[in-house]
CSV table of N, CA and C in Angstrom, one decimal:
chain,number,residue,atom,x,y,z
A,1,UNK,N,0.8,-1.2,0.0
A,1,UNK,CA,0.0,0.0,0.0
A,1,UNK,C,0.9,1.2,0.0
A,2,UNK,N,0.5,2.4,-0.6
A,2,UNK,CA,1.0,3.3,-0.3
A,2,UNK,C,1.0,4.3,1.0
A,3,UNK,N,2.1,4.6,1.4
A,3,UNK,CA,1.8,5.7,2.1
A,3,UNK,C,1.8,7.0,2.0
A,4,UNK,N,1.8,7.9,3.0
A,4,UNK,CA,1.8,9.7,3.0
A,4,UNK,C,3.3,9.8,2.0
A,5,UNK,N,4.3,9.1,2.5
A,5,UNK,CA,5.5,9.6,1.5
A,5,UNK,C,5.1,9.3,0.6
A,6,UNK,N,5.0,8.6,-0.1
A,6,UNK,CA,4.7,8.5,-1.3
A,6,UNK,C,3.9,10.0,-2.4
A,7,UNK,N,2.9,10.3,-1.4
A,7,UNK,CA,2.2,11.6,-1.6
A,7,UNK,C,3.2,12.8,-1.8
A,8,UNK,N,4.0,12.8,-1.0
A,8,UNK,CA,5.1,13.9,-0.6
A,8,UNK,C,6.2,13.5,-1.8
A,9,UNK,N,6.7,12.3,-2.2
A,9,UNK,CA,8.1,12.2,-3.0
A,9,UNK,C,7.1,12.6,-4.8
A,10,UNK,N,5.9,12.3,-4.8
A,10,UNK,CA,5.0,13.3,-5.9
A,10,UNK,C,5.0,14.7,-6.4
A,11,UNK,N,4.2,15.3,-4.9
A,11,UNK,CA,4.7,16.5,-4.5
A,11,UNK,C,5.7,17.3,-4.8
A,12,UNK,N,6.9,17.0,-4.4
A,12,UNK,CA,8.3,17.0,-4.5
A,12,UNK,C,8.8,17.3,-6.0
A,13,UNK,N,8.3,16.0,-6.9
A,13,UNK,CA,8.6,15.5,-7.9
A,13,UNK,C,8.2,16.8,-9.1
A,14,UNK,N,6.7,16.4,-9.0
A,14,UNK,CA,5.7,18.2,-9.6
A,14,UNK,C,6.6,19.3,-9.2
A,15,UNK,N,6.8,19.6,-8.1
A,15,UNK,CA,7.4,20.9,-7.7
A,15,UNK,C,8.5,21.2,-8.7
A,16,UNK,N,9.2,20.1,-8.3
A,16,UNK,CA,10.7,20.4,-9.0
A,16,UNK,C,10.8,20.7,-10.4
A,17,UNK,N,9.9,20.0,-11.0
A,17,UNK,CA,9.0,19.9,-13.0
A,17,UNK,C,9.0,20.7,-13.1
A,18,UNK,N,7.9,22.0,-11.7
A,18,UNK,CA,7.3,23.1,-12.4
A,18,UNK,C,8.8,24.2,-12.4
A,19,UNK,N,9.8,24.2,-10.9
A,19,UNK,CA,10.4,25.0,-11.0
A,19,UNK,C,11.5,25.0,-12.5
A,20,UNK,N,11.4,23.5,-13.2
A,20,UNK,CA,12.4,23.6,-14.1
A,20,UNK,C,11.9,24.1,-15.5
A,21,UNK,N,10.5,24.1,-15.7
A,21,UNK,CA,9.7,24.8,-16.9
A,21,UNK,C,9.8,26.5,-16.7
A,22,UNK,N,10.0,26.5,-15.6
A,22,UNK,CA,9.7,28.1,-14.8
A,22,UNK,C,11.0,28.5,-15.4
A,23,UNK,N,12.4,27.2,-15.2
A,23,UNK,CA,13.3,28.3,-15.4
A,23,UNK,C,14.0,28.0,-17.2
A,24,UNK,N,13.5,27.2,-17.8
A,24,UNK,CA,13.3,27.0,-19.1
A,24,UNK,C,12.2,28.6,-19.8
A,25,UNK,N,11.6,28.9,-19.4
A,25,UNK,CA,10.5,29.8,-19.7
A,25,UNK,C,11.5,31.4,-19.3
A,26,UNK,N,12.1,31.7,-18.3
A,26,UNK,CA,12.9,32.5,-18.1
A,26,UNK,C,14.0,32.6,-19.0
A,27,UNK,N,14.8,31.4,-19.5
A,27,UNK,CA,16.0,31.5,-20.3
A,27,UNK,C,15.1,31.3,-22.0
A,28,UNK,N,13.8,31.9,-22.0
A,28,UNK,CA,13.4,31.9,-23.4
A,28,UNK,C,13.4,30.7,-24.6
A,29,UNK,N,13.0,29.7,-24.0
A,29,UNK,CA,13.2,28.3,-24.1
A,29,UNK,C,12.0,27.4,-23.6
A,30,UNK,N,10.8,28.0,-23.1
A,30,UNK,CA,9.7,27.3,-23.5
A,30,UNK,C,9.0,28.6,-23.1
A,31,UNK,N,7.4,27.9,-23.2
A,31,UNK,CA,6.5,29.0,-23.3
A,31,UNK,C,5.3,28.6,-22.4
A,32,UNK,N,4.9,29.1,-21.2
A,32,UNK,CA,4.0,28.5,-20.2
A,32,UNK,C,2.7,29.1,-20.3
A,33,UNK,N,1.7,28.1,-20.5
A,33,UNK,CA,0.4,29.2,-20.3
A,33,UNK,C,-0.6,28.5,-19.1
A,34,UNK,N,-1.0,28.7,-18.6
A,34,UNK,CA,-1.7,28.4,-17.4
A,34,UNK,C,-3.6,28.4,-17.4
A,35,UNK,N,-4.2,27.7,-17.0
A,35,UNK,CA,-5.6,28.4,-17.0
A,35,UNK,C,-5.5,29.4,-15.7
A,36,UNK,N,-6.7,30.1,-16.2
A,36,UNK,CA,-7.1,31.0,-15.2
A,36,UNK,C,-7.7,31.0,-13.9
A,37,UNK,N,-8.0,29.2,-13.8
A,37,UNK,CA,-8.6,28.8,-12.1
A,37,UNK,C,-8.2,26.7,-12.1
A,38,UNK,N,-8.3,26.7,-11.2
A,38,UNK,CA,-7.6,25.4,-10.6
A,38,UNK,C,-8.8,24.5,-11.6
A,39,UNK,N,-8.4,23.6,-12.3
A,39,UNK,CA,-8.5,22.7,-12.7
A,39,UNK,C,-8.9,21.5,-11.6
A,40,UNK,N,-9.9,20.7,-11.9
A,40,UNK,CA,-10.3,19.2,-11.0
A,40,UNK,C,-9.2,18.2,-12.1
A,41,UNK,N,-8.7,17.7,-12.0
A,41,UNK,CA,-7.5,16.9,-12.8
A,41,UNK,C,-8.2,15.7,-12.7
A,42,UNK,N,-9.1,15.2,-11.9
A,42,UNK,CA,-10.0,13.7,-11.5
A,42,UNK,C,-11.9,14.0,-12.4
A,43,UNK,N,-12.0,15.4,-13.2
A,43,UNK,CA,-13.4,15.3,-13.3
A,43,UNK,C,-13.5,14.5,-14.8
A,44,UNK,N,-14.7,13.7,-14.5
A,44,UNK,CA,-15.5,13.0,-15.3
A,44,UNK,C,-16.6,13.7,-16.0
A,45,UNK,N,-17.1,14.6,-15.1
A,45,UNK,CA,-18.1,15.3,-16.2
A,45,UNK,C,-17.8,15.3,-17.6
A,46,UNK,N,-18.0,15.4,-18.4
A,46,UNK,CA,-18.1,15.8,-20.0
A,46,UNK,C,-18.2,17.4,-20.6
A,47,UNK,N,-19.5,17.3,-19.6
A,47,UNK,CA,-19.8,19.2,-19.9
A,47,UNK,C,-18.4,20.0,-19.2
A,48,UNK,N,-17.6,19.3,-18.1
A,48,UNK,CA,-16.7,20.6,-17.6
A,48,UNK,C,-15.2,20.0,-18.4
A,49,UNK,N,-15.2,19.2,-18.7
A,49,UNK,CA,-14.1,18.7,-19.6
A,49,UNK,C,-14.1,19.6,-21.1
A,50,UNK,N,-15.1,20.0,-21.4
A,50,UNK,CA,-15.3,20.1,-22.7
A,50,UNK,C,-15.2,22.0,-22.2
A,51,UNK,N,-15.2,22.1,-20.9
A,51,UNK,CA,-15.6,23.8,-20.6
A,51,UNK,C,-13.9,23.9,-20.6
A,52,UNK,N,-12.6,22.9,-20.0
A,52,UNK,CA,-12.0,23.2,-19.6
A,52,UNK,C,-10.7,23.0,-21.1
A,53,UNK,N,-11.4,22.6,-22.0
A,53,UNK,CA,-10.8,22.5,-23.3
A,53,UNK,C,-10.9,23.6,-24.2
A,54,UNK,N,-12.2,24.0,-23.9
A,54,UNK,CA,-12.5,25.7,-24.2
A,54,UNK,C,-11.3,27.2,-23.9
A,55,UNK,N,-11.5,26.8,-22.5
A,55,UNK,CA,-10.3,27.1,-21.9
A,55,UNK,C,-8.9,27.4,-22.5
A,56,UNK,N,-8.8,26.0,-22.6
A,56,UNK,CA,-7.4,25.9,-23.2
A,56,UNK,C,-7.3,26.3,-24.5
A,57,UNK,N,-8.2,26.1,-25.4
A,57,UNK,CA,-7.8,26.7,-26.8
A,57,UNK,C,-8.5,28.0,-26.9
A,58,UNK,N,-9.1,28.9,-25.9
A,58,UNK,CA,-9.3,30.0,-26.0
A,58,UNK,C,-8.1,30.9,-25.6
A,59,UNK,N,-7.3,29.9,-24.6
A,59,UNK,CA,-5.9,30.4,-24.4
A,59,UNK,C,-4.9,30.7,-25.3
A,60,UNK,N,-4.6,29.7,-26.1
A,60,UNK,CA,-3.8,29.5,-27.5
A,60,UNK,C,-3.9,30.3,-28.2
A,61,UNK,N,-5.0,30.3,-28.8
A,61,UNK,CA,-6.0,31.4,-29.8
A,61,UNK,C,-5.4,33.1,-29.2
A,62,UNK,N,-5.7,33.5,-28.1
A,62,UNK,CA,-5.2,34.6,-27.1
A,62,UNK,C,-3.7,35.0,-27.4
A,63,UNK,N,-3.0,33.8,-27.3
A,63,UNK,CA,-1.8,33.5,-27.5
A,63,UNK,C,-0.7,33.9,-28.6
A,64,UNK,N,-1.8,33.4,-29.5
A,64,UNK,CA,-1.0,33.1,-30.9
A,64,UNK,C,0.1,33.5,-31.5
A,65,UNK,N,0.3,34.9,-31.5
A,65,UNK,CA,1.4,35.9,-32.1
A,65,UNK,C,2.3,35.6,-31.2
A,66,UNK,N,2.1,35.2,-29.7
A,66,UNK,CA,3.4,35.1,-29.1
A,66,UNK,C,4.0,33.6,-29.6
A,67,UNK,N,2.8,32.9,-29.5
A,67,UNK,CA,3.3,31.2,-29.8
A,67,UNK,C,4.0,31.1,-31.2
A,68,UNK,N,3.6,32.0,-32.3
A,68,UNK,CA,4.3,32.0,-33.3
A,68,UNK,C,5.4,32.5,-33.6
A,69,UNK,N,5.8,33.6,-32.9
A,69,UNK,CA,6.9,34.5,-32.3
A,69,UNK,C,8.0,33.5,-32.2
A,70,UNK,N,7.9,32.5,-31.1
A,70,UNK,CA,8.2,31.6,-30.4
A,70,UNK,C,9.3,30.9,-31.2
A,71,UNK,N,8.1,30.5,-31.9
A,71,UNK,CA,8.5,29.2,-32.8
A,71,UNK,C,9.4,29.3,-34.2
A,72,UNK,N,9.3,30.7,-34.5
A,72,UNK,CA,10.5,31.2,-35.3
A,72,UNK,C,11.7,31.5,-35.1
């Protein structure tokens, strides 16, 4: 079974991910975009899966001239 560490060496793991996109993103070397409110990462709904995809490519779309910027 697992335990609480297990939770925490996750934790840990994510943390570390985010601070290294964070600093990939600072040295102009990727490009982060974030939603605008906490995401449920476990929903099943349909209707908020499909809200939170909206989301995301209303983000991109938002985005675009920088993402293309980017990529040149």
């Amino acid at each position: 079974s697992r335990g609480l560490g297990d939770v925490y060496k996750r934790q840990k793991l994510y943390n570390n991910q985010i601070q290294f996109c964070e600093e990939l993103e600072r040295r102009g070397k990727a490009l982060i975009f974030r939603p605008s409110e906490a995401l449920d990462s476990f929903q099943k709904n349909t209707s908020e899966l499909e809200r939170y995809w909206k989301m995301g490519y209303d983000l991109a779309k938002a985005n675009a001239d920088r993402i293309r910027d980017f990529m040149n």
